[in-house]
Amino acid sequence: MALLGTAERHYERSAHDHTTPIGVLHQLVVRWGDADRTTSRSGFRRWCDGVASVDVQARTFADFWTRQNATALAGEGPLWVVLGDSTAQGLGASSPMHGYVGQVVQQLNDQSGRPWRILNLSRAGAQAAHVLHDQLALLDQLDVEPELVTCGIGSNDILGTAPKNVHSNLTQLIRRLPSASVVLDLLLPDRFWLVGGLCSPYVAGINRTIHTAAAERGLPVAEVSRHARPPWRGKLAPDLFHPNDRGYQHLTDALMAALPAKLLRSTSSA
């Protein structure tokens, strides 16, 4: 089935690809890491090594989800389809299952008493246009209706997409999501690096678009913006951009709070 190769295609360019600043940074740092590094700034070296290590994760985590997707499609039980970007892949965590998807499915299994299947169609580096045009197309190919669809996208659009296109793409995307969907809003980058405070008002505007479009559809919103807050120390991966295991716990809390109660109903009470 075409869905099985989704993660591998994450590394091919599509008509909707845009180079984001963090993507350029990853490429430059990986190239720099292959060269002779003579700087005496050990902190800067450690950060560059951290960026390069997360870049490697993008491949290994995608391979993990490709195998996981094959198992999900062949299995039985309630199906959760994940749409989104590198945070849905779990980049920055100690393993793919320690990102928010893995943490949430563990709680779903424990609280509902049912073994959930995960079909993770997310893509590292994805922007709203990728979900709108590529990931939704894969979702439409399914011959089974998922009990849950989650969509967390937009972080890569902040600096990589024209503002009017960001709002338009997100609105169109949310209007096309299945009725069993939960949308994640964006983390507010307050005190995040040196530009976080400058970006936060713009990100808050994107979140208003997400909430408005979701309300029009009657879809719940997982408020990452409320659950994931500074201070950031101890919550970030070595690249100082993606969450680590502890950081993903905040995304997990946001999503668990937004899930419909019927999904957490145990088998014994169903």
mmCIF file of C-alpha atoms in Angstrom:
data_model
loop_
_atom_site.group_PDB
_atom_site.id
_atom_site.type_symbol
_atom_site.label_atom_id
_atom_site.label_comp_id
_atom_site.label_asym_id
_atom_site.label_seq_id
_atom_site.Cartn_x
_atom_site.Cartn_y
_atom_site.Cartn_z
ATOM 1 C CA MET A 1 0.000 0.000 0.000
ATOM 2 C CA ALA A 2 1.280 3.481 -0.839
ATOM 3 C CA LEU A 3 0.929 4.569 2.773
ATOM 4 C CA LEU A 4 3.705 2.227 3.881
ATOM 5 C CA GLY A 5 6.400 4.293 2.198
ATOM 6 C CA THR A 6 5.232 7.605 3.608
ATOM 7 C CA ALA A 7 8.168 8.166 5.946
ATOM 8 C CA GLU A 8 10.698 7.395 3.240
ATOM 9 C CA ARG A 9 9.107 9.991 0.971
ATOM 10 C CA HIS A 10 9.627 12.563 3.724
ATOM 11 C CA TYR A 11 13.064 13.108 2.277
ATOM 12 C CA GLU A 12 11.929 13.793 -1.258
ATOM 13 C CA ARG A 13 10.968 17.280 -2.338
ATOM 14 C CA SER A 14 7.374 17.918 -3.305
ATOM 15 C CA ALA A 15 5.655 20.743 -5.157
ATOM 16 C CA HIS A 16 4.733 22.269 -1.796
ATOM 17 C CA ASP A 17 8.211 22.270 -0.215
ATOM 18 C CA HIS A 18 9.674 25.482 1.126
ATOM 19 C CA THR A 19 13.081 25.750 2.736
ATOM 20 C CA THR A 20 12.678 26.868 6.333
ATOM 21 C CA PRO A 21 15.344 28.661 8.369
ATOM 22 C CA ILE A 22 15.717 25.710 10.746
ATOM 23 C CA GLY A 23 16.109 23.399 7.742
ATOM 24 C CA VAL A 24 18.883 25.570 6.341
ATOM 25 C CA LEU A 25 20.479 25.628 9.780
ATOM 26 C CA HIS A 26 20.447 21.848 9.973
ATOM 27 C CA GLN A 27 22.068 21.563 6.546
ATOM 28 C CA LEU A 28 24.776 24.091 7.368
ATOM 29 C CA VAL A 29 25.594 22.549 10.728
ATOM 30 C CA VAL A 30 25.774 19.020 9.316
ATOM 31 C CA ARG A 31 28.157 20.243 6.625
ATOM 32 C CA TRP A 32 30.179 22.158 9.191
ATOM 33 C CA GLY A 33 30.355 19.036 11.354
ATOM 34 C CA ASP A 34 32.076 17.184 8.514
ATOM 35 C CA ALA A 35 34.753 19.868 8.300
ATOM 36 C CA ASP A 36 37.658 20.633 10.619
ATOM 37 C CA ARG A 37 36.270 22.473 13.654
ATOM 38 C CA THR A 38 38.854 24.721 15.227
ATOM 39 C CA THR A 39 36.677 27.016 17.328
ATOM 40 C CA SER A 40 37.466 27.053 21.024
ATOM 41 C CA ARG A 41 33.869 27.765 21.970
ATOM 42 C CA SER A 42 32.878 24.400 23.421
ATOM 43 C CA GLY A 43 29.302 25.503 24.098
ATOM 44 C CA PHE A 44 28.826 26.401 20.453
ATOM 45 C CA ARG A 45 30.353 23.076 19.419
ATOM 46 C CA ARG A 46 27.988 21.176 21.694
ATOM 47 C CA TRP A 47 25.012 23.023 20.243
ATOM 48 C CA CYS A 48 26.121 22.273 16.674
ATOM 49 C CA ASP A 49 26.560 18.617 17.600
ATOM 50 C CA GLY A 50 23.052 18.718 19.064
ATOM 51 C CA VAL A 51 21.597 20.104 15.847
ATOM 52 C CA ALA A 52 23.398 17.437 13.841
ATOM 53 C CA SER A 53 22.179 14.660 16.157
ATOM 54 C CA VAL A 54 18.542 15.742 15.790
ATOM 55 C CA ASP A 55 19.051 15.891 12.030
ATOM 56 C CA VAL A 56 20.114 12.227 12.159
ATOM 57 C CA GLN A 57 17.018 11.463 14.226
ATOM 58 C CA ALA A 58 14.880 12.731 11.363
ATOM 59 C CA ARG A 59 15.926 9.693 9.330
ATOM 60 C CA THR A 60 15.888 7.071 12.068
ATOM 61 C CA PHE A 61 12.583 8.227 13.550
ATOM 62 C CA ALA A 62 10.951 8.282 10.100
ATOM 63 C CA ASP A 63 12.130 4.698 9.564
ATOM 64 C CA PHE A 64 10.605 3.735 12.905
ATOM 65 C CA TRP A 65 7.230 5.212 11.976
ATOM 66 C CA THR A 66 7.289 3.521 8.562
ATOM 67 C CA ARG A 67 7.578 0.154 10.324
ATOM 68 C CA GLN A 68 4.985 1.188 12.902
ATOM 69 C CA ASN A 69 2.577 2.243 10.160
ATOM 70 C CA ALA A 70 2.855 -1.150 8.497
ATOM 71 C CA THR A 71 2.003 -2.832 11.787
ATOM 72 C CA ALA A 72 -0.923 -0.476 12.357
ATOM 73 C CA LEU A 73 -2.424 -1.083 8.928
ATOM 74 C CA ALA A 74 -2.183 -4.843 9.364
ATOM 75 C CA GLY A 75 -3.557 -4.850 12.913
ATOM 76 C CA GLU A 76 -6.874 -4.416 14.651
ATOM 77 C CA GLY A 77 -8.201 -2.001 17.236
ATOM 78 C CA PRO A 78 -9.010 1.699 17.341
ATOM 79 C CA LEU A 79 -6.949 3.734 14.896
ATOM 80 C CA TRP A 80 -5.303 7.104 15.576
ATOM 81 C CA VAL A 81 -4.017 8.982 12.515
ATOM 82 C CA VAL A 82 -1.361 11.605 13.233
ATOM 83 C CA LEU A 83 -0.845 14.589 10.922
ATOM 84 C CA GLY A 84 1.892 17.137 11.449
ATOM 85 C CA ASP A 85 5.601 17.916 11.508
ATOM 86 C CA SER A 86 8.741 16.895 13.399
ATOM 87 C CA THR A 87 7.095 17.182 16.808
ATOM 88 C CA ALA A 88 4.623 14.476 15.768
ATOM 89 C CA GLN A 89 7.649 12.410 14.736
ATOM 90 C CA GLY A 90 9.058 12.972 18.237
ATOM 91 C CA LEU A 91 12.313 14.602 17.142
ATOM 92 C CA GLY A 92 14.388 15.638 20.131
ATOM 93 C CA ALA A 93 13.029 12.900 22.399
ATOM 94 C CA SER A 94 15.136 9.956 23.536
ATOM 95 C CA SER A 95 13.096 7.668 21.258
ATOM 96 C CA PRO A 96 10.138 8.081 18.863
ATOM 97 C CA MET A 97 7.759 6.734 21.514
ATOM 98 C CA HIS A 98 8.892 9.343 24.019
ATOM 99 C CA GLY A 99 7.511 12.175 21.901
ATOM 100 C CA TYR A 100 3.953 13.328 22.531
ATOM 101 C CA VAL A 101 2.467 10.683 20.226
ATOM 102 C CA GLY A 102 4.091 7.844 22.137
ATOM 103 C CA GLN A 103 3.286 9.355 25.518
ATOM 104 C CA VAL A 104 -0.350 9.935 24.584
ATOM 105 C CA VAL A 105 -0.903 6.459 23.166
ATOM 106 C CA GLN A 106 0.447 4.954 26.366
ATOM 107 C CA GLN A 107 -2.131 6.901 28.350
ATOM 108 C CA LEU A 108 -4.853 6.044 25.858
ATOM 109 C CA ASN A 109 -4.060 2.349 26.217
ATOM 110 C CA ASP A 110 -4.007 2.581 30.018
ATOM 111 C CA GLN A 111 -7.184 4.642 30.403
ATOM 112 C CA SER A 112 -9.335 3.095 27.684
ATOM 113 C CA GLY A 113 -8.242 -0.501 28.190
ATOM 114 C CA ARG A 114 -7.908 -0.852 24.423
ATOM 115 C CA PRO A 115 -4.689 -1.280 22.391
ATOM 116 C CA TRP A 116 -4.614 1.659 19.999
ATOM 117 C CA ARG A 117 -2.982 1.614 16.575
ATOM 118 C CA ILE A 118 -0.995 4.630 15.387
ATOM 119 C CA LEU A 119 -0.759 5.620 11.734
ATOM 120 C CA ASN A 120 1.723 8.477 11.776
ATOM 121 C CA LEU A 121 1.595 10.407 8.489
ATOM 122 C CA SER A 122 3.576 13.359 9.841
ATOM 123 C CA ARG A 123 6.727 14.645 8.215
ATOM 124 C CA ALA A 124 9.790 16.315 9.667
ATOM 125 C CA GLY A 125 9.958 19.839 8.253
ATOM 126 C CA ALA A 126 6.326 19.829 7.135
ATOM 127 C CA GLN A 127 4.358 23.034 6.782
ATOM 128 C CA ALA A 128 0.606 23.523 6.619
ATOM 129 C CA ALA A 129 0.646 23.138 2.832
ATOM 130 C CA HIS A 130 2.177 19.658 3.152
ATOM 131 C CA VAL A 131 -0.640 18.499 5.409
ATOM 132 C CA LEU A 132 -3.279 20.166 3.253
ATOM 133 C CA HIS A 133 -2.088 18.723 -0.045
ATOM 134 C CA ASP A 134 -0.084 15.589 0.852
ATOM 135 C CA GLN A 135 -0.976 14.151 4.245
ATOM 136 C CA LEU A 136 -4.730 14.625 3.854
ATOM 137 C CA ALA A 137 -4.527 12.812 0.520
ATOM 138 C CA LEU A 138 -2.975 9.830 2.311
ATOM 139 C CA LEU A 139 -5.676 9.992 4.963
ATOM 140 C CA ASP A 140 -8.328 9.910 2.250
ATOM 141 C CA GLN A 141 -6.858 6.652 0.917
ATOM 142 C CA LEU A 142 -7.663 4.748 4.101
ATOM 143 C CA ASP A 143 -10.298 2.049 3.830
ATOM 144 C CA VAL A 144 -11.092 2.335 7.538
ATOM 145 C CA GLU A 145 -12.432 5.328 9.457
ATOM 146 C CA PRO A 146 -10.065 6.384 12.265
ATOM 147 C CA GLU A 147 -11.496 6.950 15.723
ATOM 148 C CA LEU A 148 -9.083 9.841 16.209
ATOM 149 C CA VAL A 149 -7.189 12.230 13.945
ATOM 150 C CA THR A 150 -4.825 14.817 15.382
ATOM 151 C CA CYS A 151 -3.191 17.663 13.521
ATOM 152 C CA GLY A 152 -0.373 19.799 14.879
ATOM 153 C CA ILE A 153 1.178 22.037 12.244
ATOM 154 C CA GLY A 154 2.337 25.605 11.718
ATOM 155 C CA SER A 155 5.660 26.010 13.530
ATOM 156 C CA ASN A 156 7.654 25.627 10.321
ATOM 157 C CA ASP A 157 5.405 28.198 8.656
ATOM 158 C CA ILE A 158 6.273 30.983 11.105
ATOM 159 C CA LEU A 159 9.406 32.043 9.242
ATOM 160 C CA GLY A 160 8.978 29.975 6.086
ATOM 161 C CA THR A 161 5.576 30.989 4.674
ATOM 162 C CA ALA A 162 3.992 34.348 3.832
ATOM 163 C CA PRO A 163 1.553 35.338 6.611
ATOM 164 C CA LYS A 164 -1.543 35.412 4.388
ATOM 165 C CA ASN A 165 -0.728 31.905 3.153
ATOM 166 C CA VAL A 166 -0.234 30.606 6.690
ATOM 167 C CA HIS A 167 -3.721 31.686 7.756
ATOM 168 C CA SER A 168 -5.315 30.555 4.491
ATOM 169 C CA ASN A 169 -3.666 27.124 4.524
ATOM 170 C CA LEU A 170 -4.542 26.490 8.158
ATOM 171 C CA THR A 171 -8.159 27.525 7.657
ATOM 172 C CA GLN A 172 -8.544 25.312 4.580
ATOM 173 C CA LEU A 173 -6.843 22.425 6.346
ATOM 174 C CA ILE A 174 -9.036 22.538 9.438
ATOM 175 C CA ARG A 175 -12.155 22.755 7.285
ATOM 176 C CA ARG A 176 -11.158 19.491 5.588
ATOM 177 C CA LEU A 177 -10.293 17.500 8.710
ATOM 178 C CA PRO A 178 -12.570 14.595 9.658
ATOM 179 C CA SER A 179 -15.115 15.220 12.396
ATOM 180 C CA ALA A 180 -13.163 12.963 14.780
ATOM 181 C CA SER A 181 -10.224 15.380 14.824
ATOM 182 C CA VAL A 182 -8.372 17.327 17.484
ATOM 183 C CA VAL A 183 -6.225 20.289 16.447
ATOM 184 C CA LEU A 184 -3.105 21.387 18.317
ATOM 185 C CA ASP A 185 -2.343 25.079 18.535
ATOM 186 C CA LEU A 186 1.216 26.434 18.556
ATOM 187 C CA LEU A 187 3.619 26.899 21.402
ATOM 188 C CA LEU A 188 4.167 30.585 22.151
ATOM 189 C CA PRO A 189 7.936 31.132 21.881
ATOM 190 C CA ASP A 190 8.109 33.669 24.712
ATOM 191 C CA ARG A 191 11.722 33.917 25.981
ATOM 192 C CA PHE A 192 12.672 31.246 23.441
ATOM 193 C CA TRP A 193 16.083 32.119 21.999
ATOM 194 C CA LEU A 194 16.499 35.866 21.471
ATOM 195 C CA VAL A 195 13.638 36.333 19.015
ATOM 196 C CA GLY A 196 10.913 34.419 20.845
ATOM 197 C CA GLY A 197 9.347 37.503 22.359
ATOM 198 C CA LEU A 198 9.258 39.222 18.986
ATOM 199 C CA CYS A 199 7.570 36.226 17.347
ATOM 200 C CA SER A 200 5.026 35.557 20.088
ATOM 201 C CA PRO A 201 2.410 38.155 18.972
ATOM 202 C CA TYR A 202 2.527 36.757 15.432
ATOM 203 C CA VAL A 203 2.207 33.185 16.719
ATOM 204 C CA ALA A 204 -0.699 34.254 18.921
ATOM 205 C CA GLY A 205 -2.419 35.537 15.779
ATOM 206 C CA ILE A 206 -1.905 32.165 14.091
ATOM 207 C CA ASN A 207 -3.398 30.492 17.145
ATOM 208 C CA ARG A 208 -6.478 32.710 16.897
ATOM 209 C CA THR A 209 -6.934 31.472 13.327
ATOM 210 C CA ILE A 210 -6.577 27.856 14.505
ATOM 211 C CA HIS A 211 -9.109 28.326 17.305
ATOM 212 C CA THR A 212 -11.589 30.184 15.090
ATOM 213 C CA ALA A 213 -11.466 27.611 12.293
ATOM 214 C CA ALA A 214 -11.742 24.742 14.783
ATOM 215 C CA ALA A 215 -14.707 26.365 16.526
ATOM 216 C CA GLU A 216 -16.507 26.687 13.188
ATOM 217 C CA ARG A 217 -16.153 22.923 12.784
ATOM 218 C CA GLY A 218 -16.861 22.099 16.415
ATOM 219 C CA LEU A 219 -13.410 20.534 16.793
ATOM 220 C CA PRO A 220 -11.549 20.580 20.119
ATOM 221 C CA VAL A 221 -8.188 22.339 20.329
ATOM 222 C CA ALA A 222 -5.278 21.029 22.377
ATOM 223 C CA GLU A 223 -3.896 24.222 23.903
ATOM 224 C CA VAL A 224 -0.159 23.698 23.664
ATOM 225 C CA SER A 225 0.126 27.476 24.033
ATOM 226 C CA ARG A 226 -1.243 27.192 27.572
ATOM 227 C CA HIS A 227 0.460 23.996 28.717
ATOM 228 C CA ALA A 228 3.974 24.571 27.343
ATOM 229 C CA ARG A 229 5.349 27.716 28.938
ATOM 230 C CA PRO A 230 8.728 29.094 30.004
ATOM 231 C CA PRO A 231 11.148 28.574 31.620
ATOM 232 C CA TRP A 232 12.503 26.329 28.877
ATOM 233 C CA ARG A 233 15.568 25.062 30.714
ATOM 234 C CA GLY A 234 15.495 21.273 30.960
ATOM 235 C CA LYS A 235 12.691 20.942 28.409
ATOM 236 C CA LEU A 236 14.626 21.203 25.139
ATOM 237 C CA ALA A 237 16.624 18.751 23.034
ATOM 238 C CA PRO A 238 20.330 19.404 22.349
ATOM 239 C CA ASP A 239 19.424 21.489 19.280
ATOM 240 C CA LEU A 240 17.627 23.917 21.650
ATOM 241 C CA PHE A 241 14.654 23.913 19.281
ATOM 242 C CA HIS A 242 12.740 20.640 19.659
ATOM 243 C CA PRO A 243 11.343 19.428 23.000
ATOM 244 C CA ASN A 244 13.004 16.621 24.908
ATOM 245 C CA ASP A 245 11.072 13.909 26.775
ATOM 246 C CA ARG A 246 10.142 16.343 29.537
ATOM 247 C CA GLY A 247 9.152 19.035 27.045
ATOM 248 C CA TYR A 248 6.912 16.623 25.171
ATOM 249 C CA GLN A 249 5.095 15.884 28.426
ATOM 250 C CA HIS A 250 3.532 19.360 28.186
ATOM 251 C CA LEU A 251 2.257 18.617 24.658
ATOM 252 C CA THR A 252 0.951 15.308 25.967
ATOM 253 C CA ASP A 253 -0.937 17.070 28.766
ATOM 254 C CA ALA A 254 -2.462 19.522 26.274
ATOM 255 C CA LEU A 255 -3.669 16.761 23.965
ATOM 256 C CA MET A 256 -4.993 14.529 26.742
ATOM 257 C CA ALA A 257 -7.011 17.470 28.114
ATOM 258 C CA ALA A 258 -8.624 18.010 24.702
ATOM 259 C CA LEU A 259 -9.515 14.421 23.838
ATOM 260 C CA PRO A 260 -13.233 13.577 23.817
ATOM 261 C CA ALA A 261 -14.230 11.602 26.907
ATOM 262 C CA LYS A 262 -15.591 8.743 24.805
ATOM 263 C CA LEU A 263 -12.071 7.880 23.663
ATOM 264 C CA LEU A 264 -11.008 7.303 27.275
ATOM 265 C CA ARG A 265 -13.961 5.090 28.101
ATOM 266 C CA SER A 266 -12.704 1.712 29.240
ATOM 267 C CA THR A 267 -13.794 -1.517 27.593
ATOM 268 C CA SER A 268 -15.534 -2.598 30.787
ATOM 269 C CA SER A 269 -17.715 0.522 30.886
ATOM 270 C CA ALA A 270 -18.420 0.655 27.146
#
